[in-house]
mmCIF file of C-alpha atoms in Angstrom:
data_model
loop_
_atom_site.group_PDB
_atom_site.id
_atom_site.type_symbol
_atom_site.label_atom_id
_atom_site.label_comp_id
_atom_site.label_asym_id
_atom_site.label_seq_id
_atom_site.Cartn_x
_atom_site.Cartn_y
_atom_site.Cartn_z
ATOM 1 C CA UNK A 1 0.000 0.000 0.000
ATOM 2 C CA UNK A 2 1.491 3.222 -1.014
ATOM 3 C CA UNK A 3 1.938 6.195 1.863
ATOM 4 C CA UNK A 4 0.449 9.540 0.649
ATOM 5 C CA UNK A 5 0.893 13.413 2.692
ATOM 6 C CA UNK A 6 -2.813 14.208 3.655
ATOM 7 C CA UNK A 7 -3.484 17.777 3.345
ATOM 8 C CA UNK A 8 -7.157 19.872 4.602
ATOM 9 C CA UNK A 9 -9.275 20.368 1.120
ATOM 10 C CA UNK A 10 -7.952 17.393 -0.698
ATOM 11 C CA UNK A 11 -10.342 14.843 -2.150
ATOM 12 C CA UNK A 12 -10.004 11.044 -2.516
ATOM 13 C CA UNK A 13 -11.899 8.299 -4.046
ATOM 14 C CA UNK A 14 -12.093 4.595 -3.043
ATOM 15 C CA UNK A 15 -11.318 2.520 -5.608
ATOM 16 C CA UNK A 16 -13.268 -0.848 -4.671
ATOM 17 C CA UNK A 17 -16.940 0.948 -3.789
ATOM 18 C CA UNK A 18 -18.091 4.724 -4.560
ATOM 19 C CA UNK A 19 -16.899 6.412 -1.231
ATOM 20 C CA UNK A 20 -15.565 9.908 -1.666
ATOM 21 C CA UNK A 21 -13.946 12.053 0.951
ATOM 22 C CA UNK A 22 -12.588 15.492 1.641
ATOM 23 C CA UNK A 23 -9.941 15.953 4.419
ATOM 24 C CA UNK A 24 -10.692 18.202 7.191
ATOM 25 C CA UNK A 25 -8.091 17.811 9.700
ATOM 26 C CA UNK A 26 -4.779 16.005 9.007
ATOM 27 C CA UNK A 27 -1.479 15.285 11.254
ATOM 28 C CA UNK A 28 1.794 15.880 9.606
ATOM 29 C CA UNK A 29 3.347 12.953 7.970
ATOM 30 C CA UNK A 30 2.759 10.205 5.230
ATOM 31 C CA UNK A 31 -0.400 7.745 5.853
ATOM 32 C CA UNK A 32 -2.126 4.910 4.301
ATOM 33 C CA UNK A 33 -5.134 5.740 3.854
ATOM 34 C CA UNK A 34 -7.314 3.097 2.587
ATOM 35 C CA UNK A 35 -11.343 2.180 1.779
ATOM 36 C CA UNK A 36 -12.734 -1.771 1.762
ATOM 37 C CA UNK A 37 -9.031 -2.785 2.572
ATOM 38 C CA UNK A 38 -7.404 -0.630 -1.161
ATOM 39 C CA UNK A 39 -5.905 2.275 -1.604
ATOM 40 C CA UNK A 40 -7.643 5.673 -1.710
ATOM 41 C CA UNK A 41 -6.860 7.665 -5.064
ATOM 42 C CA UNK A 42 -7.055 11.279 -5.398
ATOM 43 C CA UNK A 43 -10.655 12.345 -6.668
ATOM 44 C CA UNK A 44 -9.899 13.287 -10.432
ATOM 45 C CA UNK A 45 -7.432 10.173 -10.970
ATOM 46 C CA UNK A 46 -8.650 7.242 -12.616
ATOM 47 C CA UNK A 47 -9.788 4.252 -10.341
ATOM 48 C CA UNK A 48 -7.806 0.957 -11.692
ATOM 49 C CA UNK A 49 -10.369 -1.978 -12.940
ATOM 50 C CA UNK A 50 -10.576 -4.907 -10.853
ATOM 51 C CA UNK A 51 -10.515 -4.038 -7.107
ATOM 52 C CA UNK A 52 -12.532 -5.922 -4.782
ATOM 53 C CA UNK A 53 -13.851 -5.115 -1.475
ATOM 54 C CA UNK A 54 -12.429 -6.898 1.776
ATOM 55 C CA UNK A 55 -15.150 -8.267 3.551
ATOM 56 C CA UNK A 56 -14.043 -7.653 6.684
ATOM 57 C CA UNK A 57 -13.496 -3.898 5.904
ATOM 58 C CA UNK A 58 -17.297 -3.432 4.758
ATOM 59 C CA UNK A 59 -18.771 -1.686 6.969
ATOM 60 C CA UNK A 60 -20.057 1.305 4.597
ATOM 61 C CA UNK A 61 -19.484 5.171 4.973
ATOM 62 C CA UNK A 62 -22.442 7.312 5.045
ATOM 63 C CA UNK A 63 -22.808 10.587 2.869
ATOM 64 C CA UNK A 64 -22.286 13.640 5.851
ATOM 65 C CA UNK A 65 -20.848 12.061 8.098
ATOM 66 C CA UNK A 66 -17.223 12.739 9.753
ATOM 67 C CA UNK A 67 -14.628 10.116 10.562
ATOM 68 C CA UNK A 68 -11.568 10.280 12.951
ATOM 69 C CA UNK A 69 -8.663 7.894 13.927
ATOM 70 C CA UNK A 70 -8.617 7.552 17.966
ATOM 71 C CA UNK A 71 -6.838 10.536 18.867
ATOM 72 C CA UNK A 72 -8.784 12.880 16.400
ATOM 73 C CA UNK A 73 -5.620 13.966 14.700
ATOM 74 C CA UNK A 74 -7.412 12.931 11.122
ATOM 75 C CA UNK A 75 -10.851 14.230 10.151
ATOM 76 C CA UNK A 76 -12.271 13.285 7.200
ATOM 77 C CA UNK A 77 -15.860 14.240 5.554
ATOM 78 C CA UNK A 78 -17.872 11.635 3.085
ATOM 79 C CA UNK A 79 -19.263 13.413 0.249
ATOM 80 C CA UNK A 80 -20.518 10.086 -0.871
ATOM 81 C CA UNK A 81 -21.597 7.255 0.716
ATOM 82 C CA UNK A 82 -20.102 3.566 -0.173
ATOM 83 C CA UNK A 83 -19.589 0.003 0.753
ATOM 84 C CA UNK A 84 -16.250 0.065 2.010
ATOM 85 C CA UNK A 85 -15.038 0.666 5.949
ATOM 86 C CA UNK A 86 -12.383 4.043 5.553
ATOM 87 C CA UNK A 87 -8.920 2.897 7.620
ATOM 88 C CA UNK A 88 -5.750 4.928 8.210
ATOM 89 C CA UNK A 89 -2.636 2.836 8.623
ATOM 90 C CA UNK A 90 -4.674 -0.534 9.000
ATOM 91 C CA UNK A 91 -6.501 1.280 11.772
ATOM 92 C CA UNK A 92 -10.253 1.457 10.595
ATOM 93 C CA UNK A 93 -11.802 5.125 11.308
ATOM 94 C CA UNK A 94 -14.876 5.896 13.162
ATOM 95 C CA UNK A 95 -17.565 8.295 13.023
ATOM 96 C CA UNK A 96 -17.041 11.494 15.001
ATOM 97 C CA UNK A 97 -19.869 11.675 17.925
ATOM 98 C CA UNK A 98 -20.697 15.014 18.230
ATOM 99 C CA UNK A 99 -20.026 16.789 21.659
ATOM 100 C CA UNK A 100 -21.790 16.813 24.829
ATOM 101 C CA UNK A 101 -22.811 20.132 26.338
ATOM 102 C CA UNK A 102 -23.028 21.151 29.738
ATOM 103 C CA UNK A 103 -26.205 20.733 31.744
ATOM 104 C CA UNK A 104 -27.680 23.896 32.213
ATOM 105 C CA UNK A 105 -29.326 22.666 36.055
#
């Protein structure tokens, strides 16, 4: 799996299911970033014939919603839903719960 420098604003592709994402938040560094267990490509590059979803890494993204590795260091946003489970460095990534305000009693 190839190691790619996430930057905020760029776009990716899956290439084994039709999830598309924009990065919000990134940590410095290189990262594997990954979708049904291949290699994300950026959004205007031409997905290679042939890929096929992992099972185990099926889980589906959801069109709206944010994911984050455990430490939050990575946010991405799904502008389109898919089949395929997003991961960073084999680590799959979860959907950010939104925040819990203080009781007002």
């Amino acid at each position: 799996m190839a190691k790619t420098a996430l930057k905020a604003g760029a776009r990716f592709k899956s290439t084994v299911c039709d999830t598309q994402v924009m990065v919000v938040k990134a940590p410095a560094g290189e990262f594997e970033l990954s979708c049904g267990g291949a290699d994300v490509v950026g959004a205007t590059a031409a997905a290679a014939a042939g890929g096929t979803l992992d099972p185990a890494l099926s889980g589906g993204t959801l069109i709206g919603k944010r994911y984050v590795n455990a430490d939050e260091s990575l946010e991405l946003l799904c502008t389109k839903g898919g089949k395929g489970t997003l991961s960073l460095d084999g680590t799959a990534l979860e959907i950010k719960q939104a925040k819990q305000l203080p009781s007002s009693d």
